[in-house]
mmCIF file of C-alpha atoms and ligand atoms in Angstrom:
data_model
loop_
_atom_site.group_PDB
_atom_site.id
_atom_site.type_symbol
_atom_site.label_atom_id
_atom_site.label_comp_id
_atom_site.label_asym_id
_atom_site.label_seq_id
_atom_site.Cartn_x
_atom_site.Cartn_y
_atom_site.Cartn_z
ATOM 1 C CA UNK A 1 47.032 228.632 124.246
ATOM 2 C CA UNK A 2 49.284 230.224 121.713
ATOM 3 C CA UNK A 3 48.298 233.829 121.861
ATOM 4 C CA UNK A 4 48.740 235.772 118.500
ATOM 5 C CA UNK A 5 47.497 238.926 120.099
ATOM 6 C CA UNK A 6 46.252 240.016 123.381
ATOM 7 C CA UNK A 7 43.932 242.846 122.034
ATOM 8 C CA UNK A 8 42.062 241.956 120.077
ATOM 9 C CA UNK A 9 42.111 238.498 121.641
ATOM 10 C CA UNK A 10 43.368 235.911 119.172
ATOM 11 C CA UNK A 11 44.379 232.497 120.355
ATOM 12 C CA UNK A 12 44.490 229.045 119.307
ATOM 13 C CA UNK A 13 45.483 225.789 121.098
ATOM 14 C CA UNK A 14 48.817 223.962 120.554
ATOM 15 C CA UNK A 15 47.818 221.418 118.004
ATOM 16 C CA UNK A 16 48.407 218.338 120.094
ATOM 17 C CA UNK A 17 45.624 219.650 122.593
ATOM 18 C CA UNK A 18 43.214 219.131 119.950
ATOM 19 C CA UNK A 19 44.152 215.484 119.461
ATOM 20 C CA UNK A 20 41.785 212.921 121.033
ATOM 21 C CA UNK A 21 38.884 215.216 121.738
ATOM 22 C CA UNK A 22 35.966 214.761 119.379
ATOM 23 C CA UNK A 23 34.230 217.554 121.188
ATOM 24 C CA UNK A 24 36.745 220.350 121.946
ATOM 25 C CA UNK A 25 36.932 221.500 125.937
ATOM 26 C CA UNK A 26 36.050 224.910 126.409
ATOM 27 C CA UNK A 27 39.318 226.055 127.554
ATOM 28 C CA UNK A 28 40.942 224.650 124.597
ATOM 29 C CA UNK A 29 38.582 225.879 121.913
ATOM 30 C CA UNK A 30 40.066 228.872 119.607
ATOM 31 C CA UNK A 31 39.342 232.511 120.070
ATOM 32 C CA UNK A 32 39.171 234.827 116.930
ATOM 33 C CA UNK A 33 38.282 238.386 117.615
ATOM 34 C CA UNK A 34 38.578 241.479 115.545
ATOM 35 C CA UNK A 35 37.754 243.948 118.190
ATOM 36 C CA UNK A 36 37.116 244.494 121.724
ATOM 37 C CA UNK A 37 35.077 241.851 123.417
ATOM 38 C CA UNK A 38 31.541 243.345 124.337
ATOM 39 C CA UNK A 39 29.887 242.594 127.793
ATOM 40 C CA UNK A 40 26.187 242.626 127.080
ATOM 41 C CA UNK A 41 23.712 242.210 129.839
ATOM 42 C CA UNK A 42 21.834 239.160 129.046
ATOM 43 C CA UNK A 43 18.508 240.706 130.738
ATOM 44 C CA UNK A 44 18.636 243.959 128.612
ATOM 45 C CA UNK A 45 19.730 241.919 125.454
ATOM 46 C CA UNK A 46 17.236 241.951 122.510
ATOM 47 C CA UNK A 47 17.280 240.274 119.219
ATOM 48 C CA UNK A 48 15.808 242.252 116.471
ATOM 49 C CA UNK A 49 14.618 240.375 113.291
ATOM 50 C CA UNK A 50 13.953 242.957 110.256
ATOM 51 C CA UNK A 51 14.418 243.347 106.738
ATOM 52 C CA UNK A 52 12.318 241.227 104.121
ATOM 53 C CA UNK A 53 10.089 239.656 106.757
ATOM 54 C CA UNK A 54 6.312 240.137 107.107
ATOM 55 C CA UNK A 55 6.474 240.645 110.940
ATOM 56 C CA UNK A 56 9.729 242.071 112.361
ATOM 57 C CA UNK A 57 10.584 240.722 115.928
ATOM 58 C CA UNK A 58 12.154 241.887 118.871
ATOM 59 C CA UNK A 59 13.010 238.846 121.231
ATOM 60 C CA UNK A 60 14.273 238.728 124.753
ATOM 61 C CA UNK A 61 16.532 235.655 125.611
ATOM 62 C CA UNK A 62 13.678 234.272 127.417
ATOM 63 C CA UNK A 63 11.206 234.574 124.554
ATOM 64 C CA UNK A 64 14.103 233.108 122.108
ATOM 65 C CA UNK A 65 14.453 230.004 124.855
ATOM 66 C CA UNK A 66 10.638 229.598 125.277
ATOM 67 C CA UNK A 67 8.927 230.341 121.933
ATOM 68 C CA UNK A 68 11.183 227.869 119.807
ATOM 69 C CA UNK A 69 12.292 224.481 120.251
ATOM 70 C CA UNK A 70 15.925 224.098 121.551
ATOM 71 C CA UNK A 71 18.359 222.029 119.253
ATOM 72 C CA UNK A 72 21.727 220.568 119.969
ATOM 73 C CA UNK A 73 24.258 220.236 117.056
ATOM 74 C CA UNK A 74 27.636 219.135 117.365
ATOM 75 C CA UNK A 75 29.726 221.467 114.791
ATOM 76 C CA UNK A 76 33.132 222.292 113.957
ATOM 77 C CA UNK A 77 34.284 226.160 113.634
ATOM 78 C CA UNK A 78 37.071 226.725 111.242
ATOM 79 C CA UNK A 79 38.481 230.328 110.817
ATOM 80 C CA UNK A 80 39.240 231.212 107.192
ATOM 81 C CA UNK A 81 42.532 231.965 108.382
ATOM 82 C CA UNK A 82 43.426 228.499 109.504
ATOM 83 C CA UNK A 83 46.813 227.312 108.593
ATOM 84 C CA UNK A 84 47.978 230.747 107.205
ATOM 85 C CA UNK A 85 51.317 230.306 108.793
ATOM 86 C CA UNK A 86 52.108 227.847 106.285
ATOM 87 C CA UNK A 87 51.265 230.320 103.435
ATOM 88 C CA UNK A 88 53.282 233.063 104.950
ATOM 89 C CA UNK A 89 56.481 230.892 104.590
ATOM 90 C CA UNK A 90 55.806 230.788 100.684
ATOM 91 C CA UNK A 91 55.292 234.826 100.540
ATOM 92 C CA UNK A 92 54.967 236.986 103.600
ATOM 93 C CA UNK A 93 51.447 238.101 104.769
ATOM 94 C CA UNK A 94 52.270 241.155 106.743
ATOM 95 C CA UNK A 95 49.624 242.332 109.410
ATOM 96 C CA UNK A 96 47.850 238.878 109.169
ATOM 97 C CA UNK A 97 47.561 236.567 112.239
ATOM 98 C CA UNK A 98 50.165 233.799 111.362
ATOM 99 C CA UNK A 99 47.384 230.904 112.420
ATOM 100 C CA UNK A 100 48.815 227.363 112.868
ATOM 101 C CA UNK A 101 46.127 224.309 112.431
ATOM 102 C CA UNK A 102 44.546 225.110 115.766
ATOM 103 C CA UNK A 103 42.169 227.821 114.476
ATOM 104 C CA UNK A 104 39.572 224.961 114.100
ATOM 105 C CA UNK A 105 37.653 223.730 117.305
ATOM 106 C CA UNK A 106 34.495 221.605 117.717
ATOM 107 C CA UNK A 107 31.830 222.148 120.234
ATOM 108 C CA UNK A 108 28.279 220.882 121.192
ATOM 109 C CA UNK A 109 26.163 224.017 120.656
ATOM 110 C CA UNK A 110 22.522 224.395 122.103
ATOM 111 C CA UNK A 111 19.933 227.070 120.888
ATOM 112 C CA UNK A 112 17.411 227.391 118.503
ATOM 113 C CA UNK A 113 17.350 226.988 114.806
ATOM 114 C CA UNK A 114 17.583 230.363 112.985
ATOM 115 C CA UNK A 115 15.121 228.837 110.646
ATOM 116 C CA UNK A 116 12.392 228.618 113.358
ATOM 117 C CA UNK A 117 12.868 232.263 114.235
ATOM 118 C CA UNK A 118 12.812 233.355 110.353
ATOM 119 C CA UNK A 119 9.585 231.296 109.844
ATOM 120 C CA UNK A 120 7.946 233.100 113.033
ATOM 121 C CA UNK A 121 9.091 236.652 111.298
ATOM 122 C CA UNK A 122 7.630 235.388 108.087
ATOM 123 C CA UNK A 123 10.495 235.473 105.599
ATOM 124 C CA UNK A 124 9.590 237.244 102.145
ATOM 125 C CA UNK A 125 10.162 235.514 98.905
ATOM 126 C CA UNK A 126 12.569 238.382 97.916
ATOM 127 C CA UNK A 127 14.991 237.610 100.617
ATOM 128 C CA UNK A 128 18.230 236.071 99.093
ATOM 129 C CA UNK A 129 20.325 236.527 102.184
ATOM 130 C CA UNK A 130 20.354 236.689 105.832
ATOM 131 C CA UNK A 131 22.631 239.176 107.506
ATOM 132 C CA UNK A 132 23.947 239.175 111.258
ATOM 133 C CA UNK A 133 25.044 242.354 113.098
ATOM 134 C CA UNK A 134 27.046 242.542 116.570
ATOM 135 C CA UNK A 135 28.005 245.576 118.397
ATOM 136 C CA UNK A 136 32.033 245.115 118.420
ATOM 137 C CA UNK A 137 33.566 247.828 116.207
ATOM 138 C CA UNK A 138 37.011 246.366 114.837
ATOM 139 C CA UNK A 139 40.030 248.880 114.395
ATOM 140 C CA UNK A 140 40.516 247.463 110.854
ATOM 141 C CA UNK A 141 36.963 247.685 109.600
ATOM 142 C CA UNK A 142 36.739 250.721 107.024
ATOM 143 C CA UNK A 143 34.853 252.630 107.473
ATOM 144 C CA UNK A 144 34.398 251.870 111.236
ATOM 145 C CA UNK A 145 31.518 249.477 111.930
ATOM 146 C CA UNK A 146 30.316 246.743 113.770
ATOM 147 C CA UNK A 147 31.157 243.247 112.852
ATOM 148 C CA UNK A 148 28.641 241.503 110.573
ATOM 149 C CA UNK A 149 28.238 239.047 107.595
ATOM 150 C CA UNK A 150 25.594 237.002 105.838
ATOM 151 C CA UNK A 151 24.868 233.800 104.571
ATOM 152 C CA UNK A 152 22.633 232.360 101.673
ATOM 153 C CA UNK A 153 18.770 231.998 102.599
ATOM 154 C CA UNK A 154 18.874 228.471 101.717
ATOM 155 C CA UNK A 155 21.772 227.939 104.437
ATOM 156 C CA UNK A 156 19.830 230.183 106.849
ATOM 157 C CA UNK A 157 16.791 227.908 106.298
ATOM 158 C CA UNK A 158 18.737 224.749 106.942
ATOM 159 C CA UNK A 159 18.280 223.031 110.311
ATOM 160 C CA UNK A 160 21.781 222.852 111.531
ATOM 161 C CA UNK A 161 22.328 226.782 111.640
ATOM 162 C CA UNK A 162 21.568 227.762 115.240
ATOM 163 C CA UNK A 163 21.189 231.035 117.532
ATOM 164 C CA UNK A 164 23.071 229.472 120.246
ATOM 165 C CA UNK A 165 23.503 230.326 124.108
ATOM 166 C CA UNK A 166 25.229 227.211 125.272
ATOM 167 C CA UNK A 167 28.477 225.464 124.492
ATOM 168 C CA UNK A 168 29.361 221.876 125.608
ATOM 169 C CA UNK A 169 26.227 222.215 127.950
ATOM 170 C CA UNK A 170 27.771 225.240 129.676
ATOM 171 C CA UNK A 171 26.365 229.019 129.225
ATOM 172 C CA UNK A 172 28.184 230.401 126.234
ATOM 173 C CA UNK A 173 31.394 232.074 127.485
ATOM 174 C CA UNK A 174 31.571 235.800 126.876
ATOM 175 C CA UNK A 175 34.495 235.445 124.498
ATOM 176 C CA UNK A 176 32.815 233.017 122.250
ATOM 177 C CA UNK A 177 29.603 235.327 121.921
ATOM 178 C CA UNK A 178 27.277 235.565 125.169
ATOM 179 C CA UNK A 179 24.496 235.690 125.439
ATOM 180 C CA UNK A 180 23.780 234.427 121.764
ATOM 181 C CA UNK A 181 26.035 233.688 118.732
ATOM 182 C CA UNK A 182 25.222 232.340 115.329
ATOM 183 C CA UNK A 183 26.600 228.742 114.389
ATOM 184 C CA UNK A 184 26.967 227.961 110.702
ATOM 185 C CA UNK A 185 28.400 224.751 110.414
ATOM 186 C CA UNK A 186 30.591 224.265 107.384
ATOM 187 C CA UNK A 187 30.959 227.990 106.678
ATOM 188 C CA UNK A 188 34.253 229.980 107.499
ATOM 189 C CA UNK A 189 34.014 230.811 111.137
ATOM 190 C CA UNK A 190 33.488 234.738 109.981
ATOM 191 C CA UNK A 191 29.746 233.823 109.565
ATOM 192 C CA UNK A 192 29.382 232.508 113.008
ATOM 193 C CA UNK A 193 28.654 235.962 114.461
ATOM 194 C CA UNK A 194 29.157 236.405 117.832
ATOM 195 C CA UNK A 195 27.300 238.700 120.319
ATOM 196 C CA UNK A 196 24.339 238.784 117.984
ATOM 197 C CA UNK A 197 22.015 241.797 117.984
ATOM 198 C CA UNK A 198 20.224 241.776 114.807
ATOM 199 C CA UNK A 199 19.172 239.319 111.909
ATOM 200 C CA UNK A 200 18.246 241.114 108.808
ATOM 201 C CA UNK A 201 16.604 239.293 105.642
ATOM 202 C CA UNK A 202 17.880 240.999 102.374
ATOM 203 C CA UNK A 203 18.089 240.581 98.720
ATOM 204 C CA UNK A 204 21.620 240.975 98.544
ATOM 205 C CA UNK A 205 24.749 239.635 100.661
ATOM 206 C CA UNK A 206 25.713 242.059 103.691
ATOM 207 C CA UNK A 207 27.610 245.328 102.905
ATOM 208 C CA UNK A 208 29.504 244.742 105.897
ATOM 209 C CA UNK A 209 33.222 245.261 105.878
ATOM 210 C CA UNK A 210 33.764 241.611 106.851
ATOM 211 C CA UNK A 211 31.538 240.339 104.157
ATOM 212 C CA UNK A 212 32.200 242.961 101.207
ATOM 213 C CA UNK A 213 35.940 243.509 101.524
ATOM 214 C CA UNK A 214 37.400 241.237 103.983
ATOM 215 C CA UNK A 215 37.258 237.379 103.763
ATOM 216 C CA UNK A 216 37.430 237.396 100.157
ATOM 217 C CA UNK A 217 39.857 235.401 97.876
ATOM 218 C CA UNK A 218 41.900 237.953 96.022
ATOM 219 C CA UNK A 219 44.002 237.243 92.980
ATOM 220 C CA UNK A 220 47.788 237.567 93.671
ATOM 221 C CA UNK A 221 48.840 241.314 93.205
ATOM 222 C CA UNK A 222 45.389 242.635 94.139
ATOM 223 C CA UNK A 223 44.528 244.834 97.259
ATOM 224 C CA UNK A 224 41.560 244.454 99.276
ATOM 225 C CA UNK A 225 38.488 246.654 98.228
ATOM 226 C CA UNK A 226 34.612 246.401 98.595
ATOM 227 C CA UNK A 227 33.538 243.656 96.032
ATOM 228 C CA UNK A 228 36.869 242.739 95.068
ATOM 229 C CA UNK A 229 37.928 238.970 95.043
ATOM 230 C CA UNK A 230 35.708 236.129 95.622
ATOM 231 C CA UNK A 231 33.438 235.893 98.603
ATOM 232 C CA UNK A 232 34.236 233.138 101.264
ATOM 233 C CA UNK A 233 31.546 230.971 102.400
ATOM 234 C CA UNK A 234 31.678 227.256 102.279
ATOM 235 C CA UNK A 235 34.882 225.803 103.680
ATOM 236 C CA UNK A 236 36.834 223.395 101.473
ATOM 237 C CA UNK A 237 38.010 219.846 102.235
ATOM 238 C CA UNK A 238 40.891 220.134 104.890
ATOM 239 C CA UNK A 239 42.951 218.113 107.162
ATOM 240 C CA UNK A 240 45.794 218.818 109.877
ATOM 241 C CA UNK A 241 48.345 216.597 111.405
ATOM 242 C CA UNK A 242 48.186 216.969 115.245
ATOM 243 C CA UNK A 243 50.876 214.310 116.129
ATOM 244 C CA UNK A 244 53.553 214.202 116.066
ATOM 245 C CA UNK A 245 54.595 217.879 116.248
ATOM 246 C CA UNK A 246 56.912 219.378 113.582
ATOM 247 C CA UNK A 247 60.523 218.962 114.465
ATOM 248 C CA UNK A 248 59.725 216.158 116.884
ATOM 249 C CA UNK A 249 62.062 213.482 117.530
ATOM 250 C CA UNK A 250 60.376 210.158 116.851
ATOM 251 C CA UNK A 251 61.805 206.534 116.969
ATOM 252 C CA UNK A 252 62.394 205.127 113.478
ATOM 253 C CA UNK A 253 60.020 202.135 112.902
ATOM 254 C CA UNK A 254 56.054 202.244 113.465
ATOM 255 C CA UNK A 255 54.939 205.841 114.494
ATOM 256 C CA UNK A 256 51.514 206.829 115.099
ATOM 257 C CA UNK A 257 50.248 209.841 113.391
ATOM 258 C CA UNK A 258 46.926 211.672 114.427
ATOM 259 C CA UNK A 259 45.062 214.661 113.011
ATOM 260 C CA UNK A 260 41.398 215.913 112.090
ATOM 261 C CA UNK A 261 39.744 216.362 108.799
ATOM 262 C CA UNK A 262 36.550 217.945 107.848
ATOM 263 C CA UNK A 263 34.774 218.662 104.360
ATOM 264 C CA UNK A 264 32.572 221.624 103.273
ATOM 265 C CA UNK A 265 28.632 222.094 102.413
ATOM 266 C CA UNK A 266 26.871 218.871 102.253
ATOM 267 C CA UNK A 267 30.006 216.722 101.831
ATOM 268 C CA UNK A 268 31.803 214.461 104.256
ATOM 269 C CA UNK A 269 35.093 213.142 104.916
ATOM 270 C CA UNK A 270 35.516 210.026 102.828
ATOM 271 C CA UNK A 271 38.978 208.977 103.296
ATOM 272 C CA UNK A 272 42.299 210.253 104.873
ATOM 273 C CA UNK A 273 45.711 209.057 103.725
ATOM 274 C CA UNK A 274 49.332 209.681 104.929
ATOM 275 C CA UNK A 275 52.564 209.451 103.006
ATOM 276 C CA UNK A 276 56.299 209.266 104.257
ATOM 277 C CA UNK A 277 57.654 209.436 100.793
ATOM 278 C CA UNK A 278 56.272 212.658 99.620
ATOM 279 C CA UNK A 279 53.261 211.348 97.961
ATOM 280 C CA UNK A 280 54.471 208.576 96.037
ATOM 281 C CA UNK A 281 52.745 205.807 98.262
ATOM 282 C CA UNK A 282 49.602 206.391 100.514
ATOM 283 C CA UNK A 283 48.451 204.621 103.358
ATOM 284 C CA UNK A 284 44.847 204.790 104.386
ATOM 285 C CA UNK A 285 44.319 206.175 108.086
ATOM 286 C CA UNK A 286 41.364 205.165 110.399
ATOM 287 C CA UNK A 287 38.714 207.690 110.650
ATOM 288 C CA UNK A 288 36.772 207.939 113.942
ATOM 289 C CA UNK A 289 32.900 207.717 113.644
ATOM 290 C CA UNK A 290 32.642 211.596 114.337
ATOM 291 C CA UNK A 291 30.332 213.172 116.500
ATOM 292 C CA UNK A 292 27.578 213.944 114.111
ATOM 293 C CA UNK A 293 27.194 215.277 110.413
ATOM 294 C CA UNK A 294 28.631 218.732 111.208
ATOM 295 C CA UNK A 295 31.397 217.746 113.172
ATOM 296 C CA UNK A 296 35.183 217.125 111.962
ATOM 297 C CA UNK A 297 36.482 213.616 111.886
ATOM 298 C CA UNK A 298 39.701 212.673 113.800
ATOM 299 C CA UNK A 299 41.873 210.261 112.180
ATOM 300 C CA UNK A 300 45.081 207.885 113.084
ATOM 301 C CA UNK A 301 47.457 205.859 111.481
ATOM 302 C CA UNK A 302 50.749 203.761 112.224
ATOM 303 C CA UNK A 303 53.372 204.396 109.631
ATOM 304 C CA UNK A 304 56.753 203.017 109.337
ATOM 305 C CA UNK A 305 59.247 206.130 109.779
ATOM 306 C CA UNK A 306 62.748 205.428 108.191
ATOM 307 C CA UNK A 307 65.768 206.796 110.145
ATOM 308 C CA UNK A 308 66.866 210.120 109.336
ATOM 309 C CA UNK A 309 64.788 213.448 108.487
ATOM 310 C CA UNK A 310 61.521 212.582 107.014
ATOM 311 C CA UNK A 311 58.453 214.651 105.898
ATOM 312 C CA UNK A 312 55.146 213.339 106.670
ATOM 313 C CA UNK A 313 52.234 214.447 104.377
ATOM 314 C CA UNK A 314 48.334 213.722 104.804
ATOM 315 C CA UNK A 315 45.451 214.423 102.479
ATOM 316 C CA UNK A 316 41.611 214.159 102.919
ATOM 317 C CA UNK A 317 38.884 213.048 100.154
ATOM 318 C CA UNK A 318 35.475 214.081 100.463
ATOM 319 C CA UNK A 319 32.345 212.198 99.421
ATOM 320 C CA UNK A 320 32.424 214.306 96.043
ATOM 321 C CA UNK A 321 35.968 212.800 95.274
ATOM 322 C CA UNK A 322 37.350 216.132 95.768
ATOM 323 C CA UNK A 323 40.834 216.318 97.496
ATOM 324 C CA UNK A 324 43.516 218.759 98.783
ATOM 325 C CA UNK A 325 45.909 220.556 96.734
ATOM 326 C CA UNK A 326 49.638 219.670 97.127
ATOM 327 C CA UNK A 327 51.456 222.845 97.817
ATOM 328 C CA UNK A 328 50.842 225.714 99.900
ATOM 329 C CA UNK A 329 52.175 227.797 96.816
ATOM 330 C CA UNK A 330 49.227 226.378 94.743
ATOM 331 C CA UNK A 331 46.663 228.365 97.090
ATOM 332 C CA UNK A 332 48.658 231.298 98.310
ATOM 333 C CA UNK A 333 46.476 234.454 98.165
ATOM 334 C CA UNK A 334 46.984 238.074 99.378
ATOM 335 C CA UNK A 335 44.874 237.841 102.699
ATOM 336 C CA UNK A 336 46.150 234.211 103.364
ATOM 337 C CA UNK A 337 42.751 232.276 103.487
ATOM 338 C CA UNK A 338 41.525 228.983 103.258
ATOM 339 C CA UNK A 339 45.146 226.990 103.190
ATOM 340 C CA UNK A 340 43.801 223.449 102.580
ATOM 341 C CA UNK A 341 47.069 222.181 101.067
ATOM 342 C CA UNK A 342 48.538 218.899 102.404
ATOM 343 C CA UNK A 343 49.644 219.334 105.867
ATOM 344 C CA UNK A 344 53.217 218.393 106.361
ATOM 345 C CA UNK A 345 55.182 217.933 109.648
ATOM 346 C CA UNK A 346 59.128 217.253 109.359
ATOM 347 C CA UNK A 347 60.299 214.486 111.712
ATOM 348 C CA UNK A 348 63.621 212.885 112.583
ATOM 349 C CA UNK A 349 63.655 208.958 112.795
ATOM 350 C CA UNK A 350 65.968 208.157 115.603
ATOM 351 C CA UNK A 351 67.281 204.452 115.058
ATOM 352 C CA UNK A 352 66.580 202.433 118.168
HETATM 353 N N1 MTE B 401 30.772 239.812 116.611
HETATM 354 C C1 MTE B 401 31.662 238.990 116.039
HETATM 355 N N2 MTE B 401 31.620 238.030 115.536
HETATM 356 C C2 MTE B 401 32.589 236.929 115.097
HETATM 357 C C3 MTE B 401 33.975 237.537 115.270
HETATM 358 C C4 MTE B 401 34.296 238.757 115.560
HETATM 359 O O1 MTE B 401 35.393 239.286 115.675
HETATM 360 N N3 MTE B 401 33.257 239.690 116.302
HETATM 361 N N4 MTE B 401 34.997 236.668 114.582
HETATM 362 C C5 MTE B 401 34.567 235.536 113.747
HETATM 363 C C6 MTE B 401 35.677 234.545 113.284
HETATM 364 S S1 MTE B 401 36.566 235.414 112.123
HETATM 365 C C7 MTE B 401 35.877 233.559 113.625
HETATM 366 S S2 MTE B 401 36.867 232.332 112.884
HETATM 367 C C8 MTE B 401 34.723 232.959 114.805
HETATM 368 C C9 MTE B 401 35.619 232.374 115.772
HETATM 369 O O2 MTE B 401 34.945 232.049 117.096
HETATM 370 P P1 MTE B 401 35.401 231.583 118.325
HETATM 371 O O3 MTE B 401 36.341 232.898 118.988
HETATM 372 O O4 MTE B 401 34.257 231.447 119.194
HETATM 373 O O5 MTE B 401 36.359 230.480 118.142
HETATM 374 O O6 MTE B 401 34.011 234.028 115.078
HETATM 375 C C10 MTE B 401 33.369 234.964 114.233
HETATM 376 N N5 MTE B 401 32.432 235.675 114.736
HETATM 377 MO MO1 MO B 402 37.802 233.575 111.268
#
């Protein structure tokens, strides 16, 4: 793993390690933490469901497992800071983790639908948002507070949103949120709250630092502050090149390129294209079938690499006919979020 910081623990796999695995192995899945990793006793753990509900609930892990139907969803998690490193090369982003394209991974999550738990609690019609709270207190949260966030009620009631206790058929690892985490497919990773303790139905989005201040798209020149900028939720269509690596020598001639692509909300990846001439000519990549509607799509193409230095670029299109912006400068923002500009790798074609 490439460790960006040991405490809090933040690490991503080298890009080539993600290649070829529709479902990411547990030891390869990225880790993103804002504070110390809490070790919760699963026997003592309780989930509180409160706020705008008819019947507030307190559920043990056993009750969660037995009272509701369990479901398995293959879902990709993508950190909002994924590919920030490329934004930092446009203009420095001091104090922000310089994530490469590995702050994205896919797992087979097992748990219960959040919708079923909310239905048991009797969601009131005034509820517009569902907030999640964990016990970990991040050093950067102002004022000091545990990690949290919220999603709109329509997403919370969608069957793909899970309260998960298993990952790739193994018990959820502590670093990924044991005993129970939220999994919100197609939303920025920050909404998939780990070490979940409380679910609160509300009229307004969560006031938590990580919803109200952090994870917002600020205009250039602005500083973070409560309510400033645009809240981040649904992810945008994005892609990365996983092989070859940046700077790798490759033989001139036919060269295999591969990567991942994913889309936001109710959209799917429709097409991925690659170019070796800066986007004048595009060639369609082959998309794999994908491990289900909430999972990324891996892709591959064989392109003719000319001799000498060459930049390989890619772009994905989604089913709403939206595609990725060309340059990182186009999407640069003061906290370095959601870089979905064309991925680029520079290689040197070695004449054979
Ligand atoms: N309690 C808690 N939940 C959290 C976080 C956190 O720091 N604390 N980080 C969030 C962020 S920003 C991301 S991208 C994902 C990362 O999940 P992972 O570490 O399992 O990959 O968890 C989210 N859930
Ligand atoms: Mo994140």
